[in-house]
Amino acid sequence: TFVVTDNCVKCKYTDCVEVCPVDCFYEGPNFLVIHPDECIDCALCEPECPAGAIFSEDEVPSGQEEYIELNAELAEVWPNITEKKEALADAEEWDGVEGKLKYLER
Ligand code: SF4
Ligand code: F3S
């Protein structure tokens, strides 16, 4: 499965959702997640993210392993998203800031 990680938080560009053939992205206030049981590992979303926030489960950057479980957990409670929308207002300022987990809203 693929996993959305730290750099999506407070950016949420949503380019990723448009290419997913199985529509397995779920949306929270300032972050998206991938449902691990629905993702078919096509890898199409990975290069689409302007923030470089999507990784294969095996390649999640060290220190960000927590996001694997978070994607699974939040995909069960957040609504599905299939169409791109405006990125968050200050996405560019937050793009590249490290350690954004503390800002993740549920
Ligand atoms: Fe969707 Fe493919 Fe990305 Fe999985 S790897 S979330 S199936 S686009
Ligand atoms: Fe997030 Fe990148 Fe998608 S910032 S919403 S994973 S395009």
PDB file of N, CA and C and ligand atoms in Angstrom:
ATOM      1  N   THR A   1       0.825  -1.202   0.000  1.00  0.00           N
ATOM      2  CA  THR A   1       0.000   0.000   0.000  1.00  0.00           C
ATOM      3  C   THR A   1       0.862   1.255   0.000  1.00  0.00           C
ATOM      4  N   PHE A   2       0.259   2.348  -0.417  1.00  0.00           N
ATOM      5  CA  PHE A   2       0.939   3.634  -0.364  1.00  0.00           C
ATOM      6  C   PHE A   2       0.406   4.416   0.833  1.00  0.00           C
ATOM      7  N   VAL A   3       1.239   5.365   1.306  1.00  0.00           N
ATOM      8  CA  VAL A   3       0.949   6.051   2.556  1.00  0.00           C
ATOM      9  C   VAL A   3       1.172   7.559   2.366  1.00  0.00           C
ATOM     10  N   VAL A   4       0.245   8.358   2.881  1.00  0.00           N
ATOM     11  CA  VAL A   4       0.444   9.808   2.887  1.00  0.00           C
ATOM     12  C   VAL A   4       1.181  10.174   4.174  1.00  0.00           C
ATOM     13  N   THR A   5       2.225  10.979   4.049  1.00  0.00           N
ATOM     14  CA  THR A   5       3.082  11.268   5.200  1.00  0.00           C
ATOM     15  C   THR A   5       3.112  12.764   5.548  1.00  0.00           C
ATOM     16  N   ASP A   6       4.052  13.096   6.413  1.00  0.00           N
ATOM     17  CA  ASP A   6       4.108  14.403   7.091  1.00  0.00           C
ATOM     18  C   ASP A   6       3.941  15.640   6.203  1.00  0.00           C
ATOM     19  N   ASN A   7       4.552  15.644   5.039  1.00  0.00           N
ATOM     20  CA  ASN A   7       4.540  16.909   4.297  1.00  0.00           C
ATOM     21  C   ASN A   7       3.186  17.264   3.690  1.00  0.00           C
ATOM     22  N   CYS A   8       2.235  16.362   3.748  1.00  0.00           N
ATOM     23  CA  CYS A   8       0.868  16.705   3.308  1.00  0.00           C
ATOM     24  C   CYS A   8       0.164  17.606   4.321  1.00  0.00           C
ATOM     25  N   VAL A   9       0.512  17.438   5.589  1.00  0.00           N
ATOM     26  CA  VAL A   9      -0.174  18.192   6.650  1.00  0.00           C
ATOM     27  C   VAL A   9      -0.044  19.695   6.397  1.00  0.00           C
ATOM     28  N   LYS A  10      -1.166  20.391   6.460  1.00  0.00           N
ATOM     29  CA  LYS A  10      -1.244  21.849   6.245  1.00  0.00           C
ATOM     30  C   LYS A  10      -0.977  22.279   4.807  1.00  0.00           C
ATOM     31  N   CYS A  11      -0.781  21.326   3.892  1.00  0.00           N
ATOM     32  CA  CYS A  11      -0.647  21.660   2.466  1.00  0.00           C
ATOM     33  C   CYS A  11      -1.889  21.153   1.732  1.00  0.00           C
ATOM     34  N   LYS A  12      -2.082  19.830   1.745  1.00  0.00           N
ATOM     35  CA  LYS A  12      -3.265  19.192   1.147  1.00  0.00           C
ATOM     36  C   LYS A  12      -3.532  19.687  -0.271  1.00  0.00           C
ATOM     37  N   TYR A  13      -2.574  19.446  -1.142  1.00  0.00           N
ATOM     38  CA  TYR A  13      -2.703  19.919  -2.526  1.00  0.00           C
ATOM     39  C   TYR A  13      -3.813  19.187  -3.301  1.00  0.00           C
ATOM     40  N   THR A  14      -4.079  17.959  -2.963  1.00  0.00           N
ATOM     41  CA  THR A  14      -5.131  17.102  -3.549  1.00  0.00           C
ATOM     42  C   THR A  14      -4.939  16.681  -5.012  1.00  0.00           C
ATOM     43  N   ASP A  15      -3.784  16.959  -5.606  1.00  0.00           N
ATOM     44  CA  ASP A  15      -3.527  16.445  -6.965  1.00  0.00           C
ATOM     45  C   ASP A  15      -3.595  14.915  -6.992  1.00  0.00           C
ATOM     46  N   CYS A  16      -3.242  14.312  -5.885  1.00  0.00           N
ATOM     47  CA  CYS A  16      -3.180  12.855  -5.781  1.00  0.00           C
ATOM     48  C   CYS A  16      -4.509  12.169  -6.079  1.00  0.00           C
ATOM     49  N   VAL A  17      -5.598  12.764  -5.647  1.00  0.00           N
ATOM     50  CA  VAL A  17      -6.887  12.056  -5.719  1.00  0.00           C
ATOM     51  C   VAL A  17      -7.360  11.857  -7.158  1.00  0.00           C
ATOM     52  N   GLU A  18      -6.929  12.737  -8.036  1.00  0.00           N
ATOM     53  CA  GLU A  18      -7.418  12.686  -9.410  1.00  0.00           C
ATOM     54  C   GLU A  18      -6.916  11.476 -10.182  1.00  0.00           C
ATOM     55  N   VAL A  19      -5.774  10.958  -9.802  1.00  0.00           N
ATOM     56  CA  VAL A  19      -5.194   9.864 -10.581  1.00  0.00           C
ATOM     57  C   VAL A  19      -5.476   8.489  -9.995  1.00  0.00           C
ATOM     58  N   CYS A  20      -6.042   8.438  -8.824  1.00  0.00           N
ATOM     59  CA  CYS A  20      -6.240   7.135  -8.175  1.00  0.00           C
ATOM     60  C   CYS A  20      -7.367   6.349  -8.849  1.00  0.00           C
ATOM     61  N   PRO A  21      -7.037   5.192  -9.414  1.00  0.00           N
ATOM     62  CA  PRO A  21      -8.046   4.418 -10.152  1.00  0.00           C
ATOM     63  C   PRO A  21      -9.096   3.767  -9.259  1.00  0.00           C
ATOM     64  N   VAL A  22      -8.816   3.673  -7.970  1.00  0.00           N
ATOM     65  CA  VAL A  22      -9.782   3.023  -7.083  1.00  0.00           C
ATOM     66  C   VAL A  22     -10.359   3.995  -6.038  1.00  0.00           C
ATOM     67  N   ASP A  23     -10.079   5.283  -6.205  1.00  0.00           N
ATOM     68  CA  ASP A  23     -10.656   6.319  -5.332  1.00  0.00           C
ATOM     69  C   ASP A  23     -10.513   5.993  -3.842  1.00  0.00           C
ATOM     70  N   CYS A  24      -9.295   5.752  -3.432  1.00  0.00           N
ATOM     71  CA  CYS A  24      -9.109   5.327  -2.040  1.00  0.00           C
ATOM     72  C   CYS A  24      -8.486   6.395  -1.138  1.00  0.00           C
ATOM     73  N   PHE A  25      -8.676   7.682  -1.514  1.00  0.00           N
ATOM     74  CA  PHE A  25      -8.219   8.773  -0.644  1.00  0.00           C
ATOM     75  C   PHE A  25      -9.359   9.263   0.241  1.00  0.00           C
ATOM     76  N   TYR A  26      -9.006   9.620   1.470  1.00  0.00           N
ATOM     77  CA  TYR A  26      -9.996  10.101   2.447  1.00  0.00           C
ATOM     78  C   TYR A  26      -9.488  11.410   3.031  1.00  0.00           C
ATOM     79  N   GLU A  27     -10.418  12.330   3.278  1.00  0.00           N
ATOM     80  CA  GLU A  27     -10.042  13.705   3.578  1.00  0.00           C
ATOM     81  C   GLU A  27     -10.378  14.159   4.988  1.00  0.00           C
ATOM     82  N   GLY A  28      -9.352  14.699   5.658  1.00  0.00           N
ATOM     83  CA  GLY A  28      -9.563  15.370   6.932  1.00  0.00           C
ATOM     84  C   GLY A  28      -9.391  16.865   6.749  1.00  0.00           C
ATOM     85  N   PRO A  29      -9.467  17.631   7.838  1.00  0.00           N
ATOM     86  CA  PRO A  29      -9.390  19.091   7.742  1.00  0.00           C
ATOM     87  C   PRO A  29      -8.107  19.597   7.074  1.00  0.00           C
ATOM     88  N   ASN A  30      -6.956  19.006   7.401  1.00  0.00           N
ATOM     89  CA  ASN A  30      -5.716  19.525   6.803  1.00  0.00           C
ATOM     90  C   ASN A  30      -4.749  18.410   6.386  1.00  0.00           C
ATOM     91  N   PHE A  31      -5.295  17.256   6.000  1.00  0.00           N
ATOM     92  CA  PHE A  31      -4.469  16.094   5.652  1.00  0.00           C
ATOM     93  C   PHE A  31      -5.338  15.097   4.901  1.00  0.00           C
ATOM     94  N   LEU A  32      -4.714  14.314   4.041  1.00  0.00           N
ATOM     95  CA  LEU A  32      -5.414  13.226   3.360  1.00  0.00           C
ATOM     96  C   LEU A  32      -4.780  11.906   3.757  1.00  0.00           C
ATOM     97  N   VAL A  33      -5.533  10.838   3.666  1.00  0.00           N
ATOM     98  CA  VAL A  33      -4.965   9.503   3.905  1.00  0.00           C
ATOM     99  C   VAL A  33      -5.411   8.544   2.810  1.00  0.00           C
ATOM    100  N   ILE A  34      -4.670   7.446   2.698  1.00  0.00           N
ATOM    101  CA  ILE A  34      -4.976   6.371   1.760  1.00  0.00           C
ATOM    102  C   ILE A  34      -5.488   5.174   2.553  1.00  0.00           C
ATOM    103  N   HIS A  35      -6.580   4.574   2.079  1.00  0.00           N
ATOM    104  CA  HIS A  35      -7.082   3.365   2.750  1.00  0.00           C
ATOM    105  C   HIS A  35      -6.215   2.174   2.335  1.00  0.00           C
ATOM    106  N   PRO A  36      -5.517   1.575   3.293  1.00  0.00           N
ATOM    107  CA  PRO A  36      -4.564   0.523   2.937  1.00  0.00           C
ATOM    108  C   PRO A  36      -5.203  -0.734   2.353  1.00  0.00           C
ATOM    109  N   ASP A  37      -6.456  -0.986   2.665  1.00  0.00           N
ATOM    110  CA  ASP A  37      -7.107  -2.179   2.124  1.00  0.00           C
ATOM    111  C   ASP A  37      -7.668  -1.949   0.724  1.00  0.00           C
ATOM    112  N   GLU A  38      -7.739  -0.701   0.318  1.00  0.00           N
ATOM    113  CA  GLU A  38      -8.305  -0.384  -0.999  1.00  0.00           C
ATOM    114  C   GLU A  38      -7.233  -0.044  -2.033  1.00  0.00           C
ATOM    115  N   CYS A  39      -6.094   0.452  -1.573  1.00  0.00           N
ATOM    116  CA  CYS A  39      -4.992   0.816  -2.474  1.00  0.00           C
ATOM    117  C   CYS A  39      -4.490  -0.427  -3.206  1.00  0.00           C
ATOM    118  N   ILE A  40      -4.356  -0.307  -4.540  1.00  0.00           N
ATOM    119  CA  ILE A  40      -3.896  -1.460  -5.337  1.00  0.00           C
ATOM    120  C   ILE A  40      -2.423  -1.333  -5.753  1.00  0.00           C
ATOM    121  N   ASP A  41      -1.694  -0.404  -5.088  1.00  0.00           N
ATOM    122  CA  ASP A  41      -0.254  -0.278  -5.323  1.00  0.00           C
ATOM    123  C   ASP A  41       0.110   0.090  -6.759  1.00  0.00           C
ATOM    124  N   CYS A  42      -0.718   0.893  -7.397  1.00  0.00           N
ATOM    125  CA  CYS A  42      -0.421   1.260  -8.787  1.00  0.00           C
ATOM    126  C   CYS A  42       0.688   2.301  -8.883  1.00  0.00           C
ATOM    127  N   ALA A  43       0.926   3.032  -7.806  1.00  0.00           N
ATOM    128  CA  ALA A  43       1.992   4.044  -7.721  1.00  0.00           C
ATOM    129  C   ALA A  43       1.718   5.317  -8.522  1.00  0.00           C
ATOM    130  N   LEU A  44       0.566   5.450  -9.099  1.00  0.00           N
ATOM    131  CA  LEU A  44       0.271   6.637  -9.911  1.00  0.00           C
ATOM    132  C   LEU A  44       0.260   7.924  -9.095  1.00  0.00           C
ATOM    133  N   CYS A  45      -0.172   7.856  -7.856  1.00  0.00           N
ATOM    134  CA  CYS A  45      -0.293   9.073  -7.053  1.00  0.00           C
ATOM    135  C   CYS A  45       1.050   9.634  -6.613  1.00  0.00           C
ATOM    136  N   GLU A  46       2.012   8.773  -6.418  1.00  0.00           N
ATOM    137  CA  GLU A  46       3.285   9.195  -5.818  1.00  0.00           C
ATOM    138  C   GLU A  46       3.922  10.396  -6.532  1.00  0.00           C
ATOM    139  N   PRO A  47       4.080  10.354  -7.862  1.00  0.00           N
ATOM    140  CA  PRO A  47       4.702  11.510  -8.532  1.00  0.00           C
ATOM    141  C   PRO A  47       3.789  12.715  -8.668  1.00  0.00           C
ATOM    142  N   GLU A  48       2.509  12.546  -8.420  1.00  0.00           N
ATOM    143  CA  GLU A  48       1.565  13.662  -8.576  1.00  0.00           C
ATOM    144  C   GLU A  48       1.605  14.636  -7.410  1.00  0.00           C
ATOM    145  N   CYS A  49       2.069  14.198  -6.254  1.00  0.00           N
ATOM    146  CA  CYS A  49       2.036  15.064  -5.075  1.00  0.00           C
ATOM    147  C   CYS A  49       3.122  16.137  -5.162  1.00  0.00           C
ATOM    148  N   PRO A  50       2.737  17.419  -5.225  1.00  0.00           N
ATOM    149  CA  PRO A  50       3.739  18.492  -5.309  1.00  0.00           C
ATOM    150  C   PRO A  50       4.602  18.565  -4.063  1.00  0.00           C
ATOM    151  N   ALA A  51       4.104  18.019  -2.960  1.00  0.00           N
ATOM    152  CA  ALA A  51       4.835  18.070  -1.701  1.00  0.00           C
ATOM    153  C   ALA A  51       5.688  16.819  -1.476  1.00  0.00           C
ATOM    154  N   GLY A  52       5.613  15.852  -2.383  1.00  0.00           N
ATOM    155  CA  GLY A  52       6.390  14.623  -2.216  1.00  0.00           C
ATOM    156  C   GLY A  52       6.033  13.878  -0.951  1.00  0.00           C
ATOM    157  N   ALA A  53       4.740  13.881  -0.612  1.00  0.00           N
ATOM    158  CA  ALA A  53       4.318  13.324   0.669  1.00  0.00           C
ATOM    159  C   ALA A  53       3.872  11.872   0.594  1.00  0.00           C
ATOM    160  N   ILE A  54       3.830  11.293  -0.607  1.00  0.00           N
ATOM    161  CA  ILE A  54       3.315   9.923  -0.739  1.00  0.00           C
ATOM    162  C   ILE A  54       4.452   8.939  -0.981  1.00  0.00           C
ATOM    163  N   PHE A  55       4.460   7.881  -0.184  1.00  0.00           N
ATOM    164  CA  PHE A  55       5.496   6.854  -0.277  1.00  0.00           C
ATOM    165  C   PHE A  55       4.872   5.469  -0.239  1.00  0.00           C
ATOM    166  N   SER A  56       5.547   4.529  -0.857  1.00  0.00           N
ATOM    167  CA  SER A  56       5.210   3.133  -0.642  1.00  0.00           C
ATOM    168  C   SER A  56       5.446   2.824   0.834  1.00  0.00           C
ATOM    169  N   GLU A  57       4.623   1.956   1.376  1.00  0.00           N
ATOM    170  CA  GLU A  57       4.729   1.581   2.786  1.00  0.00           C
ATOM    171  C   GLU A  57       6.163   1.204   3.175  1.00  0.00           C
ATOM    172  N   ASP A  58       6.866   0.541   2.269  1.00  0.00           N
ATOM    173  CA  ASP A  58       8.240   0.090   2.534  1.00  0.00           C
ATOM    174  C   ASP A  58       9.256   1.225   2.498  1.00  0.00           C
ATOM    175  N   GLU A  59       8.846   2.366   1.965  1.00  0.00           N
ATOM    176  CA  GLU A  59       9.805   3.453   1.766  1.00  0.00           C
ATOM    177  C   GLU A  59       9.465   4.713   2.556  1.00  0.00           C
ATOM    178  N   VAL A  60       8.564   4.571   3.492  1.00  0.00           N
ATOM    179  CA  VAL A  60       8.216   5.715   4.340  1.00  0.00           C
ATOM    180  C   VAL A  60       9.489   6.188   5.058  1.00  0.00           C
ATOM    181  N   PRO A  61       9.792   7.490   5.001  1.00  0.00           N
ATOM    182  CA  PRO A  61      11.032   7.998   5.613  1.00  0.00           C
ATOM    183  C   PRO A  61      11.112   7.646   7.098  1.00  0.00           C
ATOM    184  N   SER A  62      12.310   7.374   7.570  1.00  0.00           N
ATOM    185  CA  SER A  62      12.456   6.985   8.966  1.00  0.00           C
ATOM    186  C   SER A  62      12.019   8.136   9.860  1.00  0.00           C
ATOM    187  N   GLY A  63      11.325   7.792  10.923  1.00  0.00           N
ATOM    188  CA  GLY A  63      10.748   8.798  11.801  1.00  0.00           C
ATOM    189  C   GLY A  63       9.294   9.088  11.475  1.00  0.00           C
ATOM    190  N   GLN A  64       8.852   8.615  10.311  1.00  0.00           N
ATOM    191  CA  GLN A  64       7.469   8.880   9.917  1.00  0.00           C
ATOM    192  C   GLN A  64       6.610   7.613   9.882  1.00  0.00           C
ATOM    193  N   GLU A  65       7.114   6.536  10.479  1.00  0.00           N
ATOM    194  CA  GLU A  65       6.410   5.248  10.457  1.00  0.00           C
ATOM    195  C   GLU A  65       5.003   5.352  11.051  1.00  0.00           C
ATOM    196  N   GLU A  66       4.849   6.290  11.974  1.00  0.00           N
ATOM    197  CA  GLU A  66       3.556   6.478  12.625  1.00  0.00           C
ATOM    198  C   GLU A  66       2.433   6.745  11.614  1.00  0.00           C
ATOM    199  N   TYR A  67       2.809   7.312  10.497  1.00  0.00           N
ATOM    200  CA  TYR A  67       1.806   7.642   9.478  1.00  0.00           C
ATOM    201  C   TYR A  67       1.184   6.404   8.833  1.00  0.00           C
ATOM    202  N   ILE A  68       1.863   5.287   8.885  1.00  0.00           N
ATOM    203  CA  ILE A  68       1.300   4.064   8.299  1.00  0.00           C
ATOM    204  C   ILE A  68       0.017   3.697   9.044  1.00  0.00           C
ATOM    205  N   GLU A  69       0.093   3.676  10.363  1.00  0.00           N
ATOM    206  CA  GLU A  69      -1.069   3.362  11.183  1.00  0.00           C
ATOM    207  C   GLU A  69      -2.123   4.468  11.110  1.00  0.00           C
ATOM    208  N   LEU A  70      -1.661   5.714  11.032  1.00  0.00           N
ATOM    209  CA  LEU A  70      -2.599   6.844  10.947  1.00  0.00           C
ATOM    210  C   LEU A  70      -3.434   6.797   9.672  1.00  0.00           C
ATOM    211  N   ASN A  71      -2.816   6.416   8.547  1.00  0.00           N
ATOM    212  CA  ASN A  71      -3.581   6.295   7.303  1.00  0.00           C
ATOM    213  C   ASN A  71      -4.679   5.251   7.475  1.00  0.00           C
ATOM    214  N   ALA A  72      -4.338   4.105   8.044  1.00  0.00           N
ATOM    215  CA  ALA A  72      -5.316   3.033   8.239  1.00  0.00           C
ATOM    216  C   ALA A  72      -6.451   3.470   9.160  1.00  0.00           C
ATOM    217  N   GLU A  73      -6.081   4.145  10.226  1.00  0.00           N
ATOM    218  CA  GLU A  73      -7.068   4.551  11.229  1.00  0.00           C
ATOM    219  C   GLU A  73      -8.014   5.634  10.691  1.00  0.00           C
ATOM    220  N   LEU A  74      -7.450   6.666  10.089  1.00  0.00           N
ATOM    221  CA  LEU A  74      -8.268   7.804   9.673  1.00  0.00           C
ATOM    222  C   LEU A  74      -9.081   7.517   8.411  1.00  0.00           C
ATOM    223  N   ALA A  75      -8.615   6.599   7.581  1.00  0.00           N
ATOM    224  CA  ALA A  75      -9.371   6.235   6.373  1.00  0.00           C
ATOM    225  C   ALA A  75     -10.709   5.595   6.738  1.00  0.00           C
ATOM    226  N   GLU A  76     -10.800   5.089   7.956  1.00  0.00           N
ATOM    227  CA  GLU A  76     -12.057   4.474   8.406  1.00  0.00           C
ATOM    228  C   GLU A  76     -13.081   5.510   8.857  1.00  0.00           C
ATOM    229  N   VAL A  77     -12.617   6.709   9.178  1.00  0.00           N
ATOM    230  CA  VAL A  77     -13.548   7.698   9.737  1.00  0.00           C
ATOM    231  C   VAL A  77     -13.741   8.943   8.863  1.00  0.00           C
ATOM    232  N   TRP A  78     -12.781   9.239   8.004  1.00  0.00           N
ATOM    233  CA  TRP A  78     -12.903  10.438   7.174  1.00  0.00           C
ATOM    234  C   TRP A  78     -13.677  10.129   5.890  1.00  0.00           C
ATOM    235  N   PRO A  79     -14.287  11.160   5.268  1.00  0.00           N
ATOM    236  CA  PRO A  79     -15.022  10.948   4.013  1.00  0.00           C
ATOM    237  C   PRO A  79     -14.089  10.791   2.806  1.00  0.00           C
ATOM    238  N   ASN A  80     -14.586  10.083   1.826  1.00  0.00           N
ATOM    239  CA  ASN A  80     -13.867   9.858   0.582  1.00  0.00           C
ATOM    240  C   ASN A  80     -13.713  11.178  -0.188  1.00  0.00           C
ATOM    241  N   ILE A  81     -12.588  11.326  -0.892  1.00  0.00           N
ATOM    242  CA  ILE A  81     -12.417  12.492  -1.772  1.00  0.00           C
ATOM    243  C   ILE A  81     -11.904  12.012  -3.126  1.00  0.00           C
ATOM    244  N   THR A  82     -12.561  12.467  -4.197  1.00  0.00           N
ATOM    245  CA  THR A  82     -12.185  11.992  -5.539  1.00  0.00           C
ATOM    246  C   THR A  82     -11.883  13.129  -6.509  1.00  0.00           C
ATOM    247  N   GLU A  83     -12.171  14.360  -6.108  1.00  0.00           N
ATOM    248  CA  GLU A  83     -11.889  15.472  -7.008  1.00  0.00           C
ATOM    249  C   GLU A  83     -10.954  16.480  -6.370  1.00  0.00           C
ATOM    250  N   LYS A  84     -10.042  16.962  -7.211  1.00  0.00           N
ATOM    251  CA  LYS A  84      -9.080  17.960  -6.729  1.00  0.00           C
ATOM    252  C   LYS A  84      -9.812  19.234  -6.311  1.00  0.00           C
ATOM    253  N   LYS A  85      -9.285  19.843  -5.261  1.00  0.00           N
ATOM    254  CA  LYS A  85      -9.817  21.134  -4.828  1.00  0.00           C
ATOM    255  C   LYS A  85      -8.644  22.065  -4.552  1.00  0.00           C
ATOM    256  N   GLU A  86      -8.939  23.324  -4.192  1.00  0.00           N
ATOM    257  CA  GLU A  86      -7.897  24.282  -3.842  1.00  0.00           C
ATOM    258  C   GLU A  86      -7.038  23.727  -2.708  1.00  0.00           C
ATOM    259  N   ALA A  87      -5.737  23.917  -2.812  1.00  0.00           N
ATOM    260  CA  ALA A  87      -4.860  23.571  -1.698  1.00  0.00           C
ATOM    261  C   ALA A  87      -5.190  24.498  -0.527  1.00  0.00           C
ATOM    262  N   LEU A  88      -4.714  24.143   0.666  1.00  0.00           N
ATOM    263  CA  LEU A  88      -4.932  25.024   1.806  1.00  0.00           C
ATOM    264  C   LEU A  88      -4.234  26.366   1.556  1.00  0.00           C
ATOM    265  N   ALA A  89      -4.796  27.410   2.135  1.00  0.00           N
ATOM    266  CA  ALA A  89      -4.387  28.783   1.808  1.00  0.00           C
ATOM    267  C   ALA A  89      -2.883  29.024   1.940  1.00  0.00           C
ATOM    268  N   ASP A  90      -2.281  28.511   3.015  1.00  0.00           N
ATOM    269  CA  ASP A  90      -0.851  28.760   3.222  1.00  0.00           C
ATOM    270  C   ASP A  90      -0.010  27.514   2.928  1.00  0.00           C
ATOM    271  N   ALA A  91      -0.473  26.730   1.963  1.00  0.00           N
ATOM    272  CA  ALA A  91       0.223  25.483   1.610  1.00  0.00           C
ATOM    273  C   ALA A  91       1.693  25.720   1.256  1.00  0.00           C
ATOM    274  N   GLU A  92       1.971  26.756   0.500  1.00  0.00           N
ATOM    275  CA  GLU A  92       3.354  26.965   0.072  1.00  0.00           C
ATOM    276  C   GLU A  92       4.289  27.261   1.240  1.00  0.00           C
ATOM    277  N   GLU A  93       3.784  27.987   2.234  1.00  0.00           N
ATOM    278  CA  GLU A  93       4.632  28.283   3.391  1.00  0.00           C
ATOM    279  C   GLU A  93       4.924  27.035   4.223  1.00  0.00           C
ATOM    280  N   TRP A  94       3.982  26.108   4.241  1.00  0.00           N
ATOM    281  CA  TRP A  94       4.153  24.904   5.057  1.00  0.00           C
ATOM    282  C   TRP A  94       4.845  23.777   4.312  1.00  0.00           C
ATOM    283  N   ASP A  95       4.918  23.879   3.010  1.00  0.00           N
ATOM    284  CA  ASP A  95       5.552  22.831   2.210  1.00  0.00           C
ATOM    285  C   ASP A  95       7.030  22.749   2.579  1.00  0.00           C
ATOM    286  N   GLY A  96       7.460  21.609   3.109  1.00  0.00           N
ATOM    287  CA  GLY A  96       8.861  21.431   3.473  1.00  0.00           C
ATOM    288  C   GLY A  96       9.154  21.613   4.952  1.00  0.00           C
ATOM    289  N   VAL A  97       8.205  22.161   5.692  1.00  0.00           N
ATOM    290  CA  VAL A  97       8.386  22.272   7.144  1.00  0.00           C
ATOM    291  C   VAL A  97       8.344  20.858   7.730  1.00  0.00           C
ATOM    292  N   GLU A  98       9.277  20.526   8.600  1.00  0.00           N
ATOM    293  CA  GLU A  98       9.314  19.170   9.153  1.00  0.00           C
ATOM    294  C   GLU A  98       8.524  19.053  10.452  1.00  0.00           C
ATOM    295  N   GLY A  99       8.090  17.840  10.748  1.00  0.00           N
ATOM    296  CA  GLY A  99       7.444  17.570  12.034  1.00  0.00           C
ATOM    297  C   GLY A  99       6.072  18.199  12.174  1.00  0.00           C
ATOM    298  N   LYS A 100       5.235  18.026  11.166  1.00  0.00           N
ATOM    299  CA  LYS A 100       3.913  18.656  11.185  1.00  0.00           C
ATOM    300  C   LYS A 100       2.825  17.797  11.833  1.00  0.00           C
ATOM    301  N   LEU A 101       3.211  16.624  12.342  1.00  0.00           N
ATOM    302  CA  LEU A 101       2.209  15.741  12.954  1.00  0.00           C
ATOM    303  C   LEU A 101       1.404  16.450  14.040  1.00  0.00           C
ATOM    304  N   LYS A 102       2.067  17.328  14.790  1.00  0.00           N
ATOM    305  CA  LYS A 102       1.377  18.015  15.883  1.00  0.00           C
ATOM    306  C   LYS A 102       0.293  18.968  15.393  1.00  0.00           C
ATOM    307  N   TYR A 103       0.315  19.288  14.123  1.00  0.00           N
ATOM    308  CA  TYR A 103      -0.711  20.181  13.572  1.00  0.00           C
ATOM    309  C   TYR A 103      -1.860  19.425  12.918  1.00  0.00           C
ATOM    310  N   LEU A 104      -1.730  18.105  12.832  1.00  0.00           N
ATOM    311  CA  LEU A 104      -2.760  17.316  12.152  1.00  0.00           C
ATOM    312  C   LEU A 104      -4.092  17.419  12.898  1.00  0.00           C
ATOM    313  N   GLU A 105      -5.102  17.892  12.178  1.00  0.00           N
ATOM    314  CA  GLU A 105      -6.441  18.024  12.767  1.00  0.00           C
ATOM    315  C   GLU A 105      -7.275  16.814  12.394  1.00  0.00           C
ATOM    316  N   ARG A 106      -8.126  16.408  13.327  1.00  0.00           N
ATOM    317  CA  ARG A 106      -8.974  15.237  13.078  1.00  0.00           C
ATOM    318  C   ARG A 106     -10.431  15.620  12.905  1.00  0.00           C
TER     319      ARG A 106
HETATM  320 FE1  SF4 B   1      -4.536   5.037  -5.453  1.00  0.00          FE
HETATM  321 FE2  SF4 B   1      -2.587   3.837  -6.810  1.00  0.00          FE
HETATM  322 FE3  SF4 B   1      -2.002   5.742  -5.059  1.00  0.00          FE
HETATM  323 FE4  SF4 B   1      -2.856   3.381  -4.187  1.00  0.00          FE
HETATM  324  S1  SF4 B   1      -0.925   3.769  -5.276  1.00  0.00           S
HETATM  325  S2  SF4 B   1      -3.540   5.387  -3.477  1.00  0.00           S
HETATM  326  S3  SF4 B   1      -4.306   2.821  -5.796  1.00  0.00           S
HETATM  327  S4  SF4 B   1      -3.164   6.012  -6.949  1.00  0.00           S
HETATM  328 FE1  F3S B   2      -1.442  15.708   0.304  1.00  0.00          FE
HETATM  329 FE2  F3S B   2       0.155  15.591  -1.754  1.00  0.00          FE
HETATM  330 FE3  F3S B   2      -2.254  14.652  -1.964  1.00  0.00          FE
HETATM  331  S1  F3S B   2       0.001  17.254  -0.314  1.00  0.00           S
HETATM  332  S2  F3S B   2      -3.401  15.947  -0.622  1.00  0.00           S
HETATM  333  S3  F3S B   2      -0.681  13.882  -0.623  1.00  0.00           S
HETATM  334  S4  F3S B   2      -1.164  15.802  -3.508  1.00  0.00           S
END
